[in-house]
Each structure stands twice: as structure tokens, then as C-alpha cells.
Amino acid sequence: MTNQDTREIFLLKLGEVVLKGLNRRTFEDKLVGNVSRRLRRCGSFNVYLRQSTIYVEPRGEDCDMAEALTACCQVFGVVNVARAVPCEKDVDAIFETAAAYLKEEFAAARTFKVESKRADKLFYLNSIQISQAVGGLLGERFPNVAVDVHKPDLTVHVEIREKAAYVHAPAAPGAGGLPIGMGGTAVSLLSGGIDSPVSSWMMARRGVQLEMVHFVSPPYTSQQAQDKVLELARLLTVWCGRLTVHIVPFTKIQEEIRKHCPEEYFTLIMRRFMMRLSEKVARSVHAGALITGESLGQVASQTLPALGVTEDVTTLPVLRPLIGMDKVEIIRLSRFIGCYETSILPYEDCCTVFTPRHPSTRPNLEEVRAAEAALDIEGLMSEAMAGRERIRVKP
Ligand code: ATP
Ligand code: MG
């Protein structure tokens, strides 16, 4: 492929966005905005929408097209990204363009077909005729590559649009999902583990704007542990755009729980505090839900009764996208997102300090509430919220 071809552009196909009826315009506008913003660090581009396709055209010579392609594939709401070159709306021009642009693909293929789309209904050939004409000429130019309309190695896509004809290279898969900002805002509880970056990513892919909360317990947890979480947030910005991480001090709460509550309920009471504080953060940023990386049965605090006890303290919906997933599936996603290598760095989390020897897996809600009554819940919460720090994380 002649990658140096400065005329190369990207065509982004939208997914579910196109099904959203009256909201469609809002979806499309959001997506165009999100794509433009994400491309800023790759150079100067024209980004616009025509007929449910987003066009990305480099404006100068100094655009990093490889970087831009990766960025486009990481914008939620885009199902696939095709590289394409425009040419004159004429069969010979389309043929010459395809032959030159896809020279390497033809060298590697044994079979091919041409698939055409005619958005410009005034064009003098219909889509079948275009495919036949261009396919015939390509077959003569590359005699070693046979036509196979059922399972070809290479499909040459031709589109006839208003301004020009386009010849596509094979499309790369996009991130899917919905544009960020369409799903409201939610607060995601981010630990340094494998799960919570994945749960955050999954909800962001459904269009949710994230606000991150991380609880720290110095001196039991270290600065490196906090930096690791900020690094995980930074890795997520590649998909989500810039993020705010709310760092909430948790030491005093944990010490008070240890001093005054039964050991078997340490973790659950701690998790109830996390929920309450996250809800406070959510109210302060107008978020409508909480997100956690909990997965059913993974640890004692993630049994059904334990989850019930945990969410008893909040009226916000608690979203747990990993609830029905196996660890191997979560790990696969974690690698795909790019967080895995950071997630497995061995630093302590506030959940791993003061862990009870025999945590309750079938807790009784009334008992937990009674155990907690020994604490000055409001006072501890106000103190923690007053010590909250906000850190902006950028790609
Ligand atoms: P992870 O692998 O994400 O650390 P986990 O399997 O270790 O999860 P827990 O430690 O019980 O499970 O935590 C369950 C969920 O609680 C996490 O996925 C995360 O959403 C939240 N959480 C745990 N620790 C913290 C923390 N220090 N700050 C913010 N949220 C946390
Ligand atoms: Mg954890």
C-alpha cells in the first residue's frame, strides 16, 4: 500500500448511533466532537459527517496517520475504520487508483472481489455494474488473482459519493459502543487491580463519562500504589479522553473500623464507607450511578449477600459490568485495553490492609448495621471528603 499517499483519508462507520432515531443528530455531533478532540495530538484534520460516515482528512503533510488510525479505532461509537483514497468518479480512474493503492494486497491475495456502493444515485452505473467493470480491469492487471465472490482473500470496496469516488483498504475494527457523553456521568471506583479498569472501560464504551474515585490509606498504602492507579487512569484516557481522579483519604476510617468493629465485618463495613463516599463524590459532580469491578463469587465481599450489604448504603444504581464474567475473560479484556501489565505490578491496596482472617461470606445486614453504629459515620465521612484531592489525567 502506498502509505505515503498524502491523499489517504479515513472513513469511520458508525454503529448503533445510526439507530437512535431523533437523538441521532446529537449522537453524531458528539461523535464528531470526540473524534476531533482525540485527533488533536496527531496533527491537523478535517473531521465531518456525510451520510452516516465520518470523514477524517489530513490537512497538511505533517499528520501522523498511523497514530491517527489507532486513535480513530479507540473512539467509542465507531464500528470500523477504513483507510481510503478519493479519486475521480470514473471507472478508469477508480481502477487505476485501486491497482496502485492496493498493489501489496493484490500481491498477497489469491482471490478477490469488488464490492461497490453508490450513494450518488446519479452516477451512470449501478453498483453491480461498477463492480463488474472495475473487477474486470483489475483481473486483467493482476492475472494471478482470481475472482471469488463468496470467500475472497481481498475485498476491494468502492464507494461513489457526492464529491468523489473512494477506494478502500481493508477496514480495521473500531471500539464499538456509544459515544462518550451520551450515557450520562458515573463515578467509577478505581483500585490498582485488574478488574476496575476493565469495568470502567466497559461502561465508558456504553457512552458513560467517567469520574474516578480512589481511596488511599497512607502509611499502609504507598505513594507508588497511588501512582500506579493514576497510571491506570492515564492508560484509560486513550479510550475515554481526559479524566479526573478523586483521591480520598481512607486511613482514619479503616483504623476506626479495626478498633471498634468485629473482625469478620471489617471488609464489608469498609466497602460500605467506600459506597457512601463515592455517592458523595457522585452528587458533587452530578453523576447518576456508581461503577465497581466486582464479579460474583470472586472474593468473600462479592457473594450475593455481601453485595446486598454493600449497596444497602446508597440509593444510586451500582453498575457491576463484570458481575457475570470469569477472570480469564476479564484478563483478556485488560490486555486488550492495555492496562494488564500495569495492573499486575505488586502494590498494596487499602482493601488488602487489615483483611480479616475469616471474612463473613453470608453476612446479616442487621448485624452489620449494628456493628457500624459504634462509629461516628458522618464525622468520618466529612473528614475524608475534606481531604479529597482532585487530579486531572490527560492522554
Ligand atoms: P480489583 O482487581 O479491581 O482490585 P478486586 O477483585 O481486588 O478488584 P476488591 O478489592 O474487593 O476486588 O474490590 C472490589 C471493587 O471495589 C474494585 O473492583 C473497585 O471497583 C473497588 N475498590 C477496591 N479498592 C478500591 C480503592 N482503593 N479505591 C477505589 N475503589 C476500590
Ligand atoms: Mg482490589
Coordinates of C-alpha atoms and ligand atoms in Angstrom, one line a residue:
M1 CA 0.0 0.0 0.0
T2 CA 1.3 3.4 -0.8
N3 CA 1.2 4.7 2.7
Q4 CA 3.0 7.9 1.7
D5 CA 0.0 8.7 -0.4
T6 CA -0.9 12.1 1.2
R7 CA -4.4 11.9 -0.2
E8 CA -5.3 9.0 2.1
I9 CA -8.2 9.6 4.4
F10 CA -10.2 7.6 6.9
L11 CA -13.9 6.7 6.7
L12 CA -15.4 5.9 10.1
K13 CA -18.5 3.8 10.1
L14 CA -20.9 4.5 13.0
G15 CA -22.5 1.7 14.9
E16 CA -25.7 1.8 17.0
V17 CA -25.6 5.5 16.7
V18 CA -27.4 5.4 13.5
L19 CA -30.3 3.6 15.1
K20 CA -31.1 6.3 17.6
G21 CA -34.0 7.9 15.8
L22 CA -34.5 11.5 16.9
N23 CA -31.4 11.5 19.0
R24 CA -29.3 10.6 16.0
R25 CA -28.1 14.2 15.4
T26 CA -26.9 14.6 19.0
F27 CA -25.1 11.3 18.8
E28 CA -23.4 12.2 15.5
D29 CA -22.4 15.6 16.7
K30 CA -21.0 14.1 19.9
L31 CA -19.1 11.6 18.0
V32 CA -17.6 14.1 15.5
G33 CA -16.5 16.2 18.5
N34 CA -15.0 13.2 20.3
V35 CA -13.1 12.1 17.1
S36 CA -11.8 15.7 16.5
R37 CA -10.6 16.0 20.1
R38 CA -8.8 12.7 20.0
L39 CA -7.0 13.5 16.8
R40 CA -5.6 16.8 18.1
R41 CA -2.3 15.1 19.1
C42 CA -1.9 13.5 15.7
G43 CA -1.9 16.7 13.6
S44 CA -4.5 18.9 11.9
F45 CA -7.5 17.1 10.4
N46 CA -10.8 18.0 8.8
V47 CA -13.5 15.9 10.5
Y48 CA -17.0 15.9 9.2
L49 CA -20.1 13.8 8.7
R50 CA -21.8 12.8 5.5
Q51 CA -24.4 10.1 5.0
S52 CA -23.7 8.4 8.4
T53 CA -20.0 8.2 7.8
I54 CA -17.4 10.4 9.5
Y55 CA -14.7 11.6 7.1
V56 CA -11.2 12.3 8.5
E57 CA -9.0 14.1 6.1
P58 CA -5.4 15.2 6.9
R59 CA -5.0 18.9 6.4
G60 CA -1.2 19.0 6.0
E61 CA 1.8 16.9 5.3
D62 CA 2.8 16.5 9.0
C63 CA -0.1 14.4 10.2
D64 CA 0.8 11.1 11.9
M65 CA -1.5 8.8 10.0
A66 CA -0.6 5.6 11.9
E67 CA -1.2 7.3 15.2
A68 CA -4.5 8.8 13.9
L69 CA -5.7 5.4 12.7
T70 CA -5.1 3.9 16.1
A71 CA -6.9 6.9 17.8
C72 CA -9.9 6.5 15.5
C73 CA -10.1 2.8 16.3
Q74 CA -10.3 3.7 20.0
V75 CA -13.2 6.1 19.8
F76 CA -16.4 4.6 21.2
G77 CA -19.3 4.7 18.7
V78 CA -17.1 3.8 15.7
V79 CA -17.6 0.2 14.5
N80 CA -14.8 0.2 11.9
V81 CA -12.3 2.4 10.2
A82 CA -11.4 2.1 6.6
R83 CA -8.5 3.8 5.0
A84 CA -9.4 5.1 1.6
V85 CA -8.2 7.3 -1.2
P86 CA -10.5 9.5 -3.2
C87 CA -10.4 9.7 -7.0
E88 CA -12.4 10.9 -9.9
K89 CA -15.8 9.4 -10.4
D90 CA -14.9 7.4 -13.5
V91 CA -14.3 3.6 -14.0
D92 CA -10.8 4.0 -15.3
A93 CA -9.8 6.4 -12.5
I94 CA -11.2 4.0 -9.9
F95 CA -9.4 1.1 -11.5
E96 CA -6.0 2.8 -11.7
T97 CA -6.4 4.1 -8.1
A98 CA -7.3 0.6 -6.8
A99 CA -4.5 -1.1 -8.7
A100 CA -1.9 1.4 -7.3
Y101 CA -3.3 1.7 -3.7
L102 CA -3.9 -2.0 -3.2
K103 CA -0.8 -3.3 -5.0
E104 CA 0.6 -5.1 -2.0
E105 CA -2.8 -6.6 -1.0
F106 CA -3.1 -8.0 -4.5
A107 CA 0.4 -9.4 -4.3
A108 CA -0.6 -11.3 -1.1
A109 CA -4.1 -12.5 -2.3
R110 CA -5.1 -15.4 -4.4
T111 CA -8.7 -14.4 -4.8
F112 CA -10.6 -11.1 -4.8
K113 CA -13.9 -9.4 -5.4
V114 CA -15.0 -5.8 -5.8
E115 CA -17.9 -4.6 -3.7
S116 CA -19.4 -1.2 -4.7
K117 CA -21.8 1.2 -3.2
R118 CA -23.4 4.0 -5.0
A119 CA -24.6 6.8 -2.7
D120 CA -24.7 9.1 -5.6
K121 CA -27.7 7.7 -7.5
L122 CA -26.9 10.0 -10.5
F123 CA -23.7 8.0 -11.3
Y124 CA -24.1 6.4 -14.7
L125 CA -23.5 2.8 -13.5
N126 CA -25.3 1.0 -10.7
S127 CA -23.3 -0.8 -8.0
I128 CA -23.3 -4.2 -9.7
Q129 CA -22.1 -2.6 -13.0
I130 CA -19.4 -0.7 -11.2
S131 CA -18.1 -3.9 -9.5
Q132 CA -18.1 -5.8 -12.8
A133 CA -16.3 -3.1 -14.7
V134 CA -13.6 -2.4 -12.1
G135 CA -13.3 -6.1 -11.2
G136 CA -12.8 -7.0 -14.9
L137 CA -10.0 -4.4 -15.3
L138 CA -8.3 -5.5 -12.0
G139 CA -8.5 -9.2 -13.1
E140 CA -6.6 -8.3 -16.3
R141 CA -4.0 -6.2 -14.3
F142 CA -3.4 -9.0 -11.7
P143 CA -3.8 -12.3 -13.7
N144 CA -2.7 -14.4 -10.7
V145 CA -5.6 -13.3 -8.6
A146 CA -8.9 -14.9 -9.4
V147 CA -12.4 -13.5 -8.8
D148 CA -14.2 -15.2 -6.0
V149 CA -17.5 -13.5 -4.9
H150 CA -18.1 -15.8 -2.0
K151 CA -15.0 -16.0 0.2
P152 CA -12.3 -13.8 -1.4
D153 CA -8.9 -13.1 0.3
L154 CA -9.3 -9.5 -0.6
T155 CA -12.4 -7.3 -1.0
V156 CA -11.9 -4.1 -2.8
H157 CA -14.6 -1.6 -1.6
V158 CA -15.6 1.2 -4.0
E159 CA -17.9 3.9 -2.9
I160 CA -19.4 6.5 -5.2
R161 CA -20.2 9.6 -3.1
E162 CA -21.2 13.1 -3.9
K163 CA -17.8 14.7 -4.1
A164 CA -15.7 11.8 -5.3
A165 CA -15.3 8.0 -5.6
Y166 CA -13.4 6.2 -2.9
V167 CA -11.3 3.0 -2.9
H168 CA -10.9 1.4 0.5
A169 CA -8.2 -0.7 2.0
P170 CA -9.5 -3.5 4.3
A171 CA -11.2 -1.9 7.3
A172 CA -9.8 -2.1 10.9
P173 CA -12.3 -2.9 13.7
G174 CA -13.3 0.1 15.8
A175 CA -14.1 0.1 19.5
G176 CA -17.9 -0.2 19.1
G177 CA -20.3 1.1 21.8
L178 CA -21.7 4.5 22.0
P179 CA -20.1 8.0 22.0
I180 CA -18.9 9.1 25.4
G181 CA -21.2 11.7 26.9
M182 CA -24.4 10.1 25.6
G183 CA -24.8 7.8 28.6
G184 CA -24.5 10.4 31.4
T185 CA -21.9 10.5 34.1
A186 CA -21.0 7.8 36.6
V187 CA -18.4 7.6 39.4
S188 CA -16.1 4.6 38.9
L189 CA -14.3 3.1 41.9
L190 CA -10.8 2.5 40.7
S191 CA -8.4 0.3 42.6
G192 CA -5.0 -0.8 41.4
G193 CA -6.2 -4.2 40.4
I194 CA -7.1 -5.9 37.1
D195 CA -10.9 -5.6 37.4
S196 CA -11.8 -2.0 38.0
P197 CA -10.0 -0.5 34.9
V198 CA -11.9 -3.1 32.9
S199 CA -15.3 -2.3 34.5
S200 CA -14.6 1.4 33.9
W201 CA -13.8 0.8 30.3
M202 CA -16.9 -1.3 29.7
M203 CA -19.2 1.5 31.0
A204 CA -17.3 4.2 29.1
R205 CA -17.9 2.1 26.0
R206 CA -21.6 2.4 26.6
G207 CA -21.2 6.2 26.4
V208 CA -20.7 6.9 30.1
Q209 CA -18.5 9.9 31.1
L210 CA -16.4 8.7 34.0
E211 CA -15.2 10.3 37.2
M212 CA -12.7 8.2 39.1
V213 CA -12.5 7.7 42.8
H214 CA -9.6 6.1 44.5
F215 CA -9.2 5.5 48.3
V216 CA -5.8 5.7 49.8
S217 CA -4.6 4.7 53.3
P218 CA -1.2 6.1 53.9
P219 CA 1.1 5.0 55.5
Y220 CA -0.4 1.5 54.9
T221 CA -0.6 2.2 51.2
S222 CA 2.3 3.8 49.4
Q223 CA 2.8 6.7 47.0
Q224 CA 3.8 4.1 44.4
A225 CA 0.4 2.4 44.8
Q226 CA -1.3 5.7 44.2
D227 CA 0.9 6.5 41.2
K228 CA 0.0 3.1 39.7
V229 CA -3.7 4.0 39.9
L230 CA -3.0 7.3 38.2
E231 CA -1.1 5.5 35.5
L232 CA -4.1 3.1 35.0
A233 CA -6.3 6.2 34.7
R234 CA -3.9 7.6 32.2
L235 CA -4.0 4.4 30.1
L236 CA -7.8 4.7 30.1
T237 CA -7.7 8.2 28.8
V238 CA -6.6 6.8 25.4
W239 CA -10.2 5.5 25.2
C240 CA -12.1 7.9 27.3
G241 CA -10.3 11.3 26.9
R242 CA -9.2 13.3 29.9
L243 CA -10.3 12.1 33.3
T244 CA -10.5 13.4 36.9
V245 CA -9.4 11.1 39.7
H246 CA -10.7 12.0 43.1
I247 CA -8.2 10.7 45.7
V248 CA -10.0 10.2 49.1
P249 CA -8.1 9.6 52.3
F250 CA -9.3 6.4 54.0
T251 CA -6.7 5.7 56.8
K252 CA -8.7 7.0 59.7
I253 CA -11.9 5.2 58.6
Q254 CA -10.0 1.9 58.4
E255 CA -8.3 2.4 61.8
E256 CA -11.6 3.2 63.4
I257 CA -13.3 0.1 61.9
R258 CA -10.4 -2.0 63.2
K259 CA -10.7 -0.5 66.6
H260 CA -14.4 -0.7 67.1
C261 CA -16.0 -3.4 64.8
P262 CA -16.0 -7.2 64.7
E263 CA -13.2 -8.6 62.6
E264 CA -15.4 -10.7 60.3
Y265 CA -17.1 -7.5 59.1
F266 CA -14.0 -5.3 58.6
T267 CA -14.1 -5.6 54.8
L268 CA -17.9 -5.2 54.4
I269 CA -18.0 -2.1 56.6
M270 CA -15.1 -0.6 54.8
R271 CA -16.8 -1.3 51.5
R272 CA -20.0 0.5 52.8
F273 CA -17.9 3.5 53.5
M274 CA -16.5 3.4 50.0
M275 CA -20.0 3.4 48.6
R276 CA -21.1 6.2 50.8
L277 CA -18.1 8.4 50.0
S278 CA -18.4 7.6 46.3
E279 CA -22.0 8.6 46.4
K280 CA -20.9 11.9 47.9
V281 CA -18.4 12.4 45.1
A282 CA -21.2 11.4 42.6
R283 CA -23.6 14.1 44.0
S284 CA -20.8 16.7 43.7
V285 CA -20.2 16.0 40.0
H286 CA -23.9 15.3 39.1
A287 CA -23.2 11.6 38.4
G288 CA -26.1 9.2 38.3
A289 CA -24.5 5.9 39.2
L290 CA -21.5 4.1 40.7
I291 CA -19.4 1.5 38.9
T292 CA -17.3 -1.2 40.6
G293 CA -15.2 -4.1 39.3
E294 CA -17.0 -6.7 41.4
S295 CA -17.5 -10.1 40.0
L296 CA -19.8 -12.6 41.6
G297 CA -18.0 -15.0 44.0
Q298 CA -14.5 -13.7 43.3
V299 CA -13.8 -12.9 47.0
A300 CA -15.8 -13.0 50.2
S301 CA -17.1 -9.5 49.8
Q302 CA -18.5 -10.4 46.4
T303 CA -21.1 -13.0 47.3
L304 CA -24.7 -12.1 46.8
P305 CA -25.4 -11.4 50.4
A306 CA -22.2 -9.4 50.7
L307 CA -23.1 -7.3 47.6
G308 CA -26.5 -6.7 49.1
V309 CA -25.0 -5.4 52.4
T310 CA -22.5 -3.2 50.4
E311 CA -25.1 -1.4 48.3
D312 CA -27.5 -1.0 51.2
V313 CA -25.9 2.4 51.9
T314 CA -26.5 4.0 48.6
T315 CA -29.6 4.9 46.6
L316 CA -27.6 5.3 43.4
P317 CA -27.6 2.4 40.9
V318 CA -24.4 0.3 41.4
L319 CA -23.2 -0.9 38.0
R320 CA -21.1 -4.0 38.0
P321 CA -20.3 -4.8 34.4
L322 CA -18.0 -7.7 35.4
I323 CA -20.6 -9.4 37.6
G324 CA -21.1 -12.4 35.3
M325 CA -17.6 -12.6 33.9
D326 CA -14.8 -15.2 34.5
K327 CA -11.4 -13.9 35.5
V328 CA -9.9 -15.2 32.2
E329 CA -12.3 -13.1 30.2
I330 CA -11.6 -10.1 32.4
I331 CA -7.8 -10.6 31.9
R332 CA -8.3 -10.9 28.1
L333 CA -10.1 -7.5 28.1
S334 CA -7.5 -6.0 30.4
R335 CA -4.7 -6.9 27.9
F336 CA -6.8 -5.6 25.0
I337 CA -7.4 -2.3 26.8
G338 CA -3.7 -2.0 27.6
C339 CA -3.9 -2.0 31.4
Y340 CA -2.8 -5.5 32.3
E341 CA 0.9 -5.0 32.6
T342 CA 0.4 -2.1 34.9
S343 CA -2.4 -3.8 36.9
I344 CA -0.2 -6.7 37.9
L345 CA 2.5 -4.5 39.4
P346 CA 2.6 -5.7 43.0
Y347 CA 1.5 -2.7 45.2
E348 CA -0.8 -2.9 48.1
D349 CA -4.4 -1.6 48.1
C350 CA -6.4 -0.3 51.0
C351 CA -8.6 -3.4 50.6
T352 CA -5.6 -5.6 51.3
V353 CA -4.6 -4.0 54.6
F354 CA -6.5 -5.1 57.7
T355 CA -8.1 -8.0 55.9
P356 CA -9.9 -10.3 58.3
R357 CA -8.7 -13.9 58.7
H358 CA -12.2 -15.2 58.3
P359 CA -14.4 -12.7 56.4
S360 CA -18.1 -13.3 56.5
T361 CA -19.4 -14.6 53.2
R362 CA -23.1 -14.7 54.5
P363 CA -23.4 -11.5 56.4
N364 CA -26.5 -10.4 58.1
L365 CA -27.5 -6.9 57.2
E366 CA -28.9 -6.0 60.7
E367 CA -25.8 -7.3 62.4
V368 CA -23.6 -5.2 60.1
R369 CA -25.6 -2.1 60.7
A370 CA -25.5 -2.7 64.4
A371 CA -21.7 -3.2 64.3
E372 CA -21.2 0.0 62.4
A373 CA -23.3 2.0 64.9
A374 CA -20.2 2.1 67.1
L375 CA -18.7 4.6 64.6
D376 CA -19.2 8.3 64.0
I377 CA -20.1 7.7 60.4
E378 CA -21.0 11.3 59.5
G379 CA -17.9 12.7 61.2
L380 CA -15.5 10.2 59.5
M381 CA -17.1 10.9 56.1
S382 CA -16.9 14.7 56.4
E383 CA -13.2 14.4 57.3
A384 CA -12.5 12.1 54.4
M385 CA -14.3 14.4 52.0
A386 CA -12.5 17.4 53.3
G387 CA -9.2 15.7 52.5
R388 CA -10.2 14.8 48.9
E389 CA -7.8 15.7 46.2
R390 CA -8.6 16.1 42.5
I391 CA -6.1 15.1 39.9
R392 CA -6.6 15.7 36.2
V393 CA -5.2 13.0 34.0
K394 CA -4.5 13.6 30.3
P395 CA -3.6 11.2 27.4
Ligands
ATP1 P1 -9.6 -5.1 41.5 O1 -8.9 -6.2 40.8 O2 -10.2 -4.1 40.6 O3 -8.7 -4.5 42.6 P2 -10.6 -7.0 43.4 O4 -11.0 -8.2 42.8 O5 -9.3 -6.8 44.1 O6 -10.8 -5.8 42.3 P3 -11.8 -5.8 45.7 O7 -10.5 -5.4 46.2 O8 -12.7 -6.4 46.7 O9 -11.8 -6.7 44.5 O10 -12.6 -4.5 45.2 C1 -13.8 -4.6 44.5 C2 -14.0 -3.3 43.8 O11 -14.0 -2.2 44.8 C3 -12.9 -2.9 42.9 O12 -13.1 -3.5 41.6 C4 -13.1 -1.4 42.8 O13 -14.2 -1.0 42.0 C5 -13.4 -1.1 44.2 N1 -12.2 -0.8 45.0 C6 -11.4 -1.6 45.7 N2 -10.4 -0.9 46.3 C7 -10.5 0.4 45.9 C8 -9.8 1.6 46.2 N3 -8.7 1.6 46.9 N4 -10.3 2.7 45.7 C9 -11.4 2.7 44.9 N5 -12.1 1.6 44.6 C10 -11.7 0.5 45.1
MG2 MG -8.7 -4.6 44.5

